[in-house]
PDB file of C-alpha atoms and ligand atoms in Angstrom:
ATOM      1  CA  UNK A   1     145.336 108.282 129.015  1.00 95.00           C
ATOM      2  CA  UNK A   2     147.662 106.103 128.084  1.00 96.00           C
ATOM      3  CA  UNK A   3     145.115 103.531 127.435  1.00 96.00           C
ATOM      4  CA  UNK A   4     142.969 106.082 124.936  1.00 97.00           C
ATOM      5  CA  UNK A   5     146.459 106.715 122.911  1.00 96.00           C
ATOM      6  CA  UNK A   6     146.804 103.091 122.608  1.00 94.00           C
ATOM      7  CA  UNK A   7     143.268 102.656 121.452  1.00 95.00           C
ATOM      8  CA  UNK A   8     143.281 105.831 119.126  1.00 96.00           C
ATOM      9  CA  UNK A   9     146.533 104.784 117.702  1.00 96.00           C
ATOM     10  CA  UNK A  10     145.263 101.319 116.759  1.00 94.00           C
ATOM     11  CA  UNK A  11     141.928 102.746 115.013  1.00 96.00           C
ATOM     12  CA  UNK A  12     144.661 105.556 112.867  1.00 94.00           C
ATOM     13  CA  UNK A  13     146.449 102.080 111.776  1.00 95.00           C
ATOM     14  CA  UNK A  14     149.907 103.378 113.757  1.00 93.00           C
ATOM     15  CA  UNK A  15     151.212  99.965 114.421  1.00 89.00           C
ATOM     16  CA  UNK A  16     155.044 100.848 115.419  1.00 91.00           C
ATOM     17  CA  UNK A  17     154.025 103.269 118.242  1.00 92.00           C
ATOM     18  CA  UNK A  18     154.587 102.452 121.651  1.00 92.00           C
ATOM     19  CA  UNK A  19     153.001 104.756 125.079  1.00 95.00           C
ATOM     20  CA  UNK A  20     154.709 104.444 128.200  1.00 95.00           C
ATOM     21  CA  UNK A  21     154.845 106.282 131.397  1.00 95.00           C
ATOM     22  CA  UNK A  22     158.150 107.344 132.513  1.00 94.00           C
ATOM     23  CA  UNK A  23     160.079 109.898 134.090  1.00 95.00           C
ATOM     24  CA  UNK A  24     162.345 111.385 131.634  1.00 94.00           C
ATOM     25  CA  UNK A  25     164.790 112.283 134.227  1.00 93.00           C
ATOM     26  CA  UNK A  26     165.679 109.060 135.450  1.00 92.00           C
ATOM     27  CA  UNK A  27     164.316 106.298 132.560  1.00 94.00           C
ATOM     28  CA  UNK A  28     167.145 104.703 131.072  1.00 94.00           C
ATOM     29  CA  UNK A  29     167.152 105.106 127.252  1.00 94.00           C
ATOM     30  CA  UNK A  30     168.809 103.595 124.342  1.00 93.00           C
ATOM     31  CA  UNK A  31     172.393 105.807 124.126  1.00 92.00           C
ATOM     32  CA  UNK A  32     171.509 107.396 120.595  1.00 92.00           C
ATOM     33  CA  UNK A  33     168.531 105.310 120.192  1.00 93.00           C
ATOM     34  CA  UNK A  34     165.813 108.689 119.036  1.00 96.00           C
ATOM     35  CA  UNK A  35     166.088 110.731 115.997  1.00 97.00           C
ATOM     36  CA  UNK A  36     163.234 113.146 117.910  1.00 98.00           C
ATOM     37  CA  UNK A  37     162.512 114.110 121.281  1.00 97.00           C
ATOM     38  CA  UNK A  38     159.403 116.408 121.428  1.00 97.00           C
ATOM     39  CA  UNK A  39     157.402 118.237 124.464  1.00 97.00           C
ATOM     40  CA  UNK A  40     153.911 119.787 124.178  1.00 97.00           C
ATOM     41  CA  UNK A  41     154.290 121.968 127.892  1.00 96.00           C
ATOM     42  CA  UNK A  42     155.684 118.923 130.035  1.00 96.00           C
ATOM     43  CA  UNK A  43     159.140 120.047 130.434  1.00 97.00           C
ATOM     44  CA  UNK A  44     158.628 123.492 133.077  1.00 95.00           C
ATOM     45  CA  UNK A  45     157.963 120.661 135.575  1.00 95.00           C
ATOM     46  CA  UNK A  46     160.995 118.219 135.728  1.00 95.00           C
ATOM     47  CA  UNK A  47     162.478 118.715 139.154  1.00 94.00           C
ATOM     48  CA  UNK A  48     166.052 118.472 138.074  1.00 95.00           C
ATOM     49  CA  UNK A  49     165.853 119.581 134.775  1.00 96.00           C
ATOM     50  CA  UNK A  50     169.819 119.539 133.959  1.00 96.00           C
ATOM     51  CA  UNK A  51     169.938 115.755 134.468  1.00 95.00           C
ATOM     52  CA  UNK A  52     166.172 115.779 132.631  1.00 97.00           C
ATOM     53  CA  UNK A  53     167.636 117.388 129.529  1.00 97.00           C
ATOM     54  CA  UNK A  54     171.045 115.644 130.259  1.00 97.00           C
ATOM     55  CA  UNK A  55     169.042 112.449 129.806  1.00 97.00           C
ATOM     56  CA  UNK A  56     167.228 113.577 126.687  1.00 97.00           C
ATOM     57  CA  UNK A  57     170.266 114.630 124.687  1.00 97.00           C
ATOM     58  CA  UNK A  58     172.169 111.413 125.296  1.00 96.00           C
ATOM     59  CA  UNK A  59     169.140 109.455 124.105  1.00 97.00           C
ATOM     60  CA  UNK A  60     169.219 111.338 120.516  1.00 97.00           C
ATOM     61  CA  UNK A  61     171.882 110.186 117.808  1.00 97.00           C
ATOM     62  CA  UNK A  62     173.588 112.764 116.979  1.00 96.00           C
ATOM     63  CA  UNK A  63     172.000 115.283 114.761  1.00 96.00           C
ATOM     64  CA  UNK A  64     169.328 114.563 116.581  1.00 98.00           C
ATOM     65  CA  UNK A  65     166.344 117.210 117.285  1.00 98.00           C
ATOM     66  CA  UNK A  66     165.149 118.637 120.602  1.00 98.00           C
ATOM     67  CA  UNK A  67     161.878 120.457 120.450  1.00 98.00           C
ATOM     68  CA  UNK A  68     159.187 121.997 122.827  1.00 98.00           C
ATOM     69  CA  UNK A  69     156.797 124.373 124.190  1.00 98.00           C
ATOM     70  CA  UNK A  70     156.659 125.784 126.787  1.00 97.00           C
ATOM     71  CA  UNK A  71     155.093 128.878 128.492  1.00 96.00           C
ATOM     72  CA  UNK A  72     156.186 132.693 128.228  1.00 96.00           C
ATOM     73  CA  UNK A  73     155.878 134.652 132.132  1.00 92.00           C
ATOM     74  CA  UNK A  74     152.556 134.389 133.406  1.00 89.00           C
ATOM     75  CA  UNK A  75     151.598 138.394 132.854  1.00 90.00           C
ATOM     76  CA  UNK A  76     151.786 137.723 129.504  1.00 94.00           C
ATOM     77  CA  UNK A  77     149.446 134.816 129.626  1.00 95.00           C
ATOM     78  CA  UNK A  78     145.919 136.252 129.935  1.00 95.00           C
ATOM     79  CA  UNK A  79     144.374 132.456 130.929  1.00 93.00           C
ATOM     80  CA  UNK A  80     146.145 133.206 134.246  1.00 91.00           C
ATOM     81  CA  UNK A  81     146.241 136.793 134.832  1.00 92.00           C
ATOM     82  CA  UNK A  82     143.201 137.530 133.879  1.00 94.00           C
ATOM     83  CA  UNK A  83     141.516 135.307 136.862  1.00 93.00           C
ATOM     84  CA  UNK A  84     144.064 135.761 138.896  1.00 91.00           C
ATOM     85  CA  UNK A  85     143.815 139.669 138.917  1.00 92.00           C
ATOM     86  CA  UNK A  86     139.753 139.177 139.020  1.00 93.00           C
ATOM     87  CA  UNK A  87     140.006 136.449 142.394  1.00 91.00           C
ATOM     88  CA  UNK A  88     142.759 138.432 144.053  1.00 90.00           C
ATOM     89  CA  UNK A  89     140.264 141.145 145.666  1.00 88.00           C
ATOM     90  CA  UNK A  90     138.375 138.643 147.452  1.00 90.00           C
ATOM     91  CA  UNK A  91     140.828 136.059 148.158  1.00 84.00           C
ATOM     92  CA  UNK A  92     144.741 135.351 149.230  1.00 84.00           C
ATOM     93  CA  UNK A  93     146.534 134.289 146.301  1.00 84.00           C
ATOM     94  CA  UNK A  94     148.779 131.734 147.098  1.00 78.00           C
ATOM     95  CA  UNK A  95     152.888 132.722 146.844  1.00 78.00           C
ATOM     96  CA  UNK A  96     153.905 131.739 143.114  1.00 74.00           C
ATOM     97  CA  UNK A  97     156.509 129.386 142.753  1.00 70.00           C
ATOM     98  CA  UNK A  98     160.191 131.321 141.895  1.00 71.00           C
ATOM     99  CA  UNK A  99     161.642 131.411 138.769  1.00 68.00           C
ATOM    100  CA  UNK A 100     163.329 128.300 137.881  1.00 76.00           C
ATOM    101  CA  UNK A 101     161.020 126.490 140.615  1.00 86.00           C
ATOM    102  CA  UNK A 102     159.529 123.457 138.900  1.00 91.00           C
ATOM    103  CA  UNK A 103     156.070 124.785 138.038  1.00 88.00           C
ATOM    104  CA  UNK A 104     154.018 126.143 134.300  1.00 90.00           C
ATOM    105  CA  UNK A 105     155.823 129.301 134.161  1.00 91.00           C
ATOM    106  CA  UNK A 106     159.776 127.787 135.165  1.00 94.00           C
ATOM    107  CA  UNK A 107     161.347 128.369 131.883  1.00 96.00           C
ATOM    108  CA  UNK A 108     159.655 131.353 130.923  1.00 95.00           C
ATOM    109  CA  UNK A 109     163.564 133.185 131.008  1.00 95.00           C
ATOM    110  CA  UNK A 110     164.784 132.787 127.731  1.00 97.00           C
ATOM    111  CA  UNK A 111     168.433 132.783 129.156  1.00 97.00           C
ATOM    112  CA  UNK A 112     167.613 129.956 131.457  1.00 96.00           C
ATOM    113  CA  UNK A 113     166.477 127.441 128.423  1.00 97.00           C
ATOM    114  CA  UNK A 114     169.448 128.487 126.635  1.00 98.00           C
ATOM    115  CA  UNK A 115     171.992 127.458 129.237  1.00 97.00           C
ATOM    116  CA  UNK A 116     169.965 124.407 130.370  1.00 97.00           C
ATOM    117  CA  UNK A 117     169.954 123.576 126.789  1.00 98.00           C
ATOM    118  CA  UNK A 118     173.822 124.124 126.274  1.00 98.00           C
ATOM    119  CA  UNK A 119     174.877 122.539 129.613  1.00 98.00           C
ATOM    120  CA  UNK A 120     173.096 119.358 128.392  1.00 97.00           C
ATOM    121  CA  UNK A 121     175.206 119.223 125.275  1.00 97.00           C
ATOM    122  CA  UNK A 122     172.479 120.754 122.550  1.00 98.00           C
ATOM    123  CA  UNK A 123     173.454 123.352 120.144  1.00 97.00           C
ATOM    124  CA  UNK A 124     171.496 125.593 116.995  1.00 98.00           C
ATOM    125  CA  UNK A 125     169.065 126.427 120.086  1.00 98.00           C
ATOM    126  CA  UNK A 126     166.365 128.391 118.880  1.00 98.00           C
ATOM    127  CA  UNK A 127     163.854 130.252 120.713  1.00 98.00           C
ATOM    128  CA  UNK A 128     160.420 131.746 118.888  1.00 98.00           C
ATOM    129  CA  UNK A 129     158.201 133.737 121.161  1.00 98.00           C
ATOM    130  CA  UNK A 130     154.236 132.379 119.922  1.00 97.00           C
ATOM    131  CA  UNK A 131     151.495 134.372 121.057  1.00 97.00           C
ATOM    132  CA  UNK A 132     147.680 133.296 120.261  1.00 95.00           C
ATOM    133  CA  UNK A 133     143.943 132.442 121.695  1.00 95.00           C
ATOM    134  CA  UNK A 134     143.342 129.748 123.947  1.00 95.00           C
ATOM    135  CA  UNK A 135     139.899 128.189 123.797  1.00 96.00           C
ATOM    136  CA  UNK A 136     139.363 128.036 127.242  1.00 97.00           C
ATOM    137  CA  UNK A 137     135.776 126.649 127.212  1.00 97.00           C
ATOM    138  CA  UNK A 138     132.258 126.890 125.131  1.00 97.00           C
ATOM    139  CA  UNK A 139     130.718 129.923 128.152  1.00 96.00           C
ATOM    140  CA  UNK A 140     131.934 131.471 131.385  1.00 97.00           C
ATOM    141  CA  UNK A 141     130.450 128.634 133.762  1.00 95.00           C
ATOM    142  CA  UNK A 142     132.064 126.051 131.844  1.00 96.00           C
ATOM    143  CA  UNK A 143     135.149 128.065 131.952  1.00 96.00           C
ATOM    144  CA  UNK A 144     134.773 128.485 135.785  1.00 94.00           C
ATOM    145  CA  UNK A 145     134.288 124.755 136.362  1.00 94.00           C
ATOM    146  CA  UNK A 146     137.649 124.065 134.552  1.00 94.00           C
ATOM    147  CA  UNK A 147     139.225 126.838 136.623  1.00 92.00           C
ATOM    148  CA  UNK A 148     137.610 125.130 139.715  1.00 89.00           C
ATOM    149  CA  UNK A 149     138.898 121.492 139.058  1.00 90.00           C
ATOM    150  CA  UNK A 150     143.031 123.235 139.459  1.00 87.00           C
ATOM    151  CA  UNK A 151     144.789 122.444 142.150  1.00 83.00           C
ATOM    152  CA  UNK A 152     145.575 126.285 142.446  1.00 82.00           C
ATOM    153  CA  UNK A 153     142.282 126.993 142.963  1.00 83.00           C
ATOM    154  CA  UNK A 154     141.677 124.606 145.622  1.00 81.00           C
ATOM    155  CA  UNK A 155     144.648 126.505 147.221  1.00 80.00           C
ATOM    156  CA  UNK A 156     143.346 129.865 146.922  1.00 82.00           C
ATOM    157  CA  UNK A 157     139.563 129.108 147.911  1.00 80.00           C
ATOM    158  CA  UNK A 158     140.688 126.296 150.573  1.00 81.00           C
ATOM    159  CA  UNK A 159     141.570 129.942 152.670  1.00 77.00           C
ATOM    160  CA  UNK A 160     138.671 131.968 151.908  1.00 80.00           C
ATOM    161  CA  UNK A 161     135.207 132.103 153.738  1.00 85.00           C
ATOM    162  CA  UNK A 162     131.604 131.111 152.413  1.00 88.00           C
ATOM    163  CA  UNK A 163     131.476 134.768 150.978  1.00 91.00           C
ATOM    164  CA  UNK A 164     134.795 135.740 149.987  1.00 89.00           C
ATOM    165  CA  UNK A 165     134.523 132.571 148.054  1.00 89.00           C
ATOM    166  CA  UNK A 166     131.161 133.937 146.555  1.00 92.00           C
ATOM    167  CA  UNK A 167     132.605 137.341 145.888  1.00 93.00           C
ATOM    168  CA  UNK A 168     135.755 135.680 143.893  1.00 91.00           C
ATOM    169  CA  UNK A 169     133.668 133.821 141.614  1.00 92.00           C
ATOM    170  CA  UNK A 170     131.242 136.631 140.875  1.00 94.00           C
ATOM    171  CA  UNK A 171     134.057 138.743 139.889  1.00 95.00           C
ATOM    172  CA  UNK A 172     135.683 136.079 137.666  1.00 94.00           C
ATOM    173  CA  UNK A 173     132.808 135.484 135.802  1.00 96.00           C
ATOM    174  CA  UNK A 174     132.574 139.384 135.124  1.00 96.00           C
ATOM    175  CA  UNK A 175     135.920 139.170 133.996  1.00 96.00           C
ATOM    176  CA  UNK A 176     135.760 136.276 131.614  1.00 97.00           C
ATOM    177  CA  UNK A 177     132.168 137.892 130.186  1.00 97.00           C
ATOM    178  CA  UNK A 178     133.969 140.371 127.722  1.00 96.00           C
ATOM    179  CA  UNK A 179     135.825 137.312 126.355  1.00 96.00           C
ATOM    180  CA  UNK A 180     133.025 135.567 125.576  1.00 97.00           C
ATOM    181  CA  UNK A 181     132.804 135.203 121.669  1.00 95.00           C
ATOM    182  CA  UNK A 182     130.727 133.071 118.979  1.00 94.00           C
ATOM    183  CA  UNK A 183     133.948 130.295 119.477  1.00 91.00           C
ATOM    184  CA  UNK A 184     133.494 130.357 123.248  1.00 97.00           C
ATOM    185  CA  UNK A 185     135.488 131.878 125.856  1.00 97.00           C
ATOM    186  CA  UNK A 186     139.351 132.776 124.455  1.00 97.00           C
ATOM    187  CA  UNK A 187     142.078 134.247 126.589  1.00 97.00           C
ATOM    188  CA  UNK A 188     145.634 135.424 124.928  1.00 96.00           C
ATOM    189  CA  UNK A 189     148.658 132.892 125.573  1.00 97.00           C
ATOM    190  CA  UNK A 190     152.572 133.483 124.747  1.00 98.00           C
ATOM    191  CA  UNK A 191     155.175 130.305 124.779  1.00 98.00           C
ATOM    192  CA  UNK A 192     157.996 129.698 123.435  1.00 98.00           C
ATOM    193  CA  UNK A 193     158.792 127.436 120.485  1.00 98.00           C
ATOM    194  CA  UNK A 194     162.382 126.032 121.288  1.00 98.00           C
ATOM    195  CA  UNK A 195     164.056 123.835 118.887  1.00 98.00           C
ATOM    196  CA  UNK A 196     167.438 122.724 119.200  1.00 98.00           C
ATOM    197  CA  UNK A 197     169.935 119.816 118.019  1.00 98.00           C
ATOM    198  CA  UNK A 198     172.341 117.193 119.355  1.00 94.00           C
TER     199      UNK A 198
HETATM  200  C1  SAM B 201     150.526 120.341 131.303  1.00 94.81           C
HETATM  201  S1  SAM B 201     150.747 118.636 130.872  1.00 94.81           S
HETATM  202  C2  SAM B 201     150.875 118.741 129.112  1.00 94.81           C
HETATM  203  C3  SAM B 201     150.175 117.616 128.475  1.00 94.81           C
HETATM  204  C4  SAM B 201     150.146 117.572 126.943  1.00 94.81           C
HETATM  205  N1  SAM B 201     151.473 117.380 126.393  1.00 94.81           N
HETATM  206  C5  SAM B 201     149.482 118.778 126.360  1.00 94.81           C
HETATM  207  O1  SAM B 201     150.126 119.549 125.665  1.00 94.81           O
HETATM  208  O2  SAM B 201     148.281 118.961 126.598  1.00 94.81           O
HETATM  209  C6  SAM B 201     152.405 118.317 131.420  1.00 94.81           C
HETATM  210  C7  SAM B 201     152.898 116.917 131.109  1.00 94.81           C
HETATM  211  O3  SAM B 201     154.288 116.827 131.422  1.00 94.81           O
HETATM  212  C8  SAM B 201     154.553 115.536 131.905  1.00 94.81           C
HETATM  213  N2  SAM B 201     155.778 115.521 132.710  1.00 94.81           N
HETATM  214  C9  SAM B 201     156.134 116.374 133.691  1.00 94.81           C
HETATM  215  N3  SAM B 201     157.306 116.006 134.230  1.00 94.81           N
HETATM  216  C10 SAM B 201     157.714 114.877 133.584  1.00 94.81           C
HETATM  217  C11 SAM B 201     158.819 113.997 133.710  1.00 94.81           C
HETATM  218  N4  SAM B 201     159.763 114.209 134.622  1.00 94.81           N
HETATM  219  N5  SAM B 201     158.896 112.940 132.872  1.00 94.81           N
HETATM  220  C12 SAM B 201     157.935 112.719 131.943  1.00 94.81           C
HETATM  221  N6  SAM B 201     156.859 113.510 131.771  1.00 94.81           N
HETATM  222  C13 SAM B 201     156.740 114.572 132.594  1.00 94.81           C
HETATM  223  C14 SAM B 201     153.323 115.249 132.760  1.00 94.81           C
HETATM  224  O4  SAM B 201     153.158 113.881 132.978  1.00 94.81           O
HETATM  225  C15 SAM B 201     152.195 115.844 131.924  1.00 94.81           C
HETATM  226  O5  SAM B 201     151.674 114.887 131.059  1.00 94.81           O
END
């Protein structure tokens, strides 16, 4: 991946930027070295996210800007649910991780990204519930394949016989069937827009 950026950023002529891999928790950063510190859904899975966003805020000058996405509860996130409830009579689900348990859905509490925010030194935190379609592939068995490749699929099938394994993905493609449209197959996501400021 990091590779492709590097390549893509060379052909758009973007000669000052630089891709790394780091954890964000523990890389040492210029004190007050970023004007910007943005997140596209990476920041639910820090492990320790007070010394994570600790970290982040003392790498921003001040004035500096915080902002990410991240998602909403899983019921209101249909690309979940919505297989989830259709696997779930023919297979175990595995136990969800708890709330504020690193994992997709960890700072789906509103209250929790405020005081994680707060506690790391941030202020003017904003929080902007998005809701919209999710393109999750052009037809149901393309769909199914993507589901396939997660690792909590592997968990939930790993436990399930030859035909309860059969009967699970008959009745997720039925499910995903009535969200097939011209664009493909689209499911309903919420997340939260957070913004905030050093
Ligand atoms: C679901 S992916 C999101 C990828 C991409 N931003 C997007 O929107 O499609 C989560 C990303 O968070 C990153 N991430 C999780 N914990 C991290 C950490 N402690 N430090 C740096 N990156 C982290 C992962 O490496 C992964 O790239």
């Amino acid at each position: 991946m990091l590779a492709v950026a590097h390549q893509r950023a060379g052909r758009n002529g973007a000669r000052n930027a630089r891709f790394e891999q780091a954890d964000v928790q523990t890389r040492t950063f210029p004190a007050a070295g970023f004007d910007v510190a943005l997140s596209s859904f990476g920041v639910m899975f820090f492990d320790d996210p007070p010394a994570a966003f600790a970290n982040i805020a003392a790498a921003l000058r001040p004035g500096g800007r915080v902002a990410f996405l991240c998602w909403q509860e899983a019921a209101r996130n249909e690309f979940l649910a919505v297989p989830l409830a259709a696997v779930a009579e023919h297979a175990a689900l595995p136990e969800m991780p708890s709330t504020g348990e690193p994992g997709p859905f960890s700072l789906a509490d509103p209250q929790r990204i405020r005081s994680l925010l707060a506690n790391a030194g941030l202020a003017d935190i904003s929080i902007n519930g998005l809701q919209g379609p999710m393109r999750m592939g052009a037809d149901v068995q393309d769909v199914i394949g993507y589901y396939q490749g997660l690792p909590i699929a592997w968990q939930i099938l790993a436990g399930a016989g030859e035909q309860a394994t059969a009967a699970a993905l008959e009745a997720l493609r039925d499910a995903l069937r009535p969200h097939q449209g011209d664009e493909g197959v689209t499911l309903g996501s919420a997340a939260w827009l957070v913004t905030a400021q050093c």
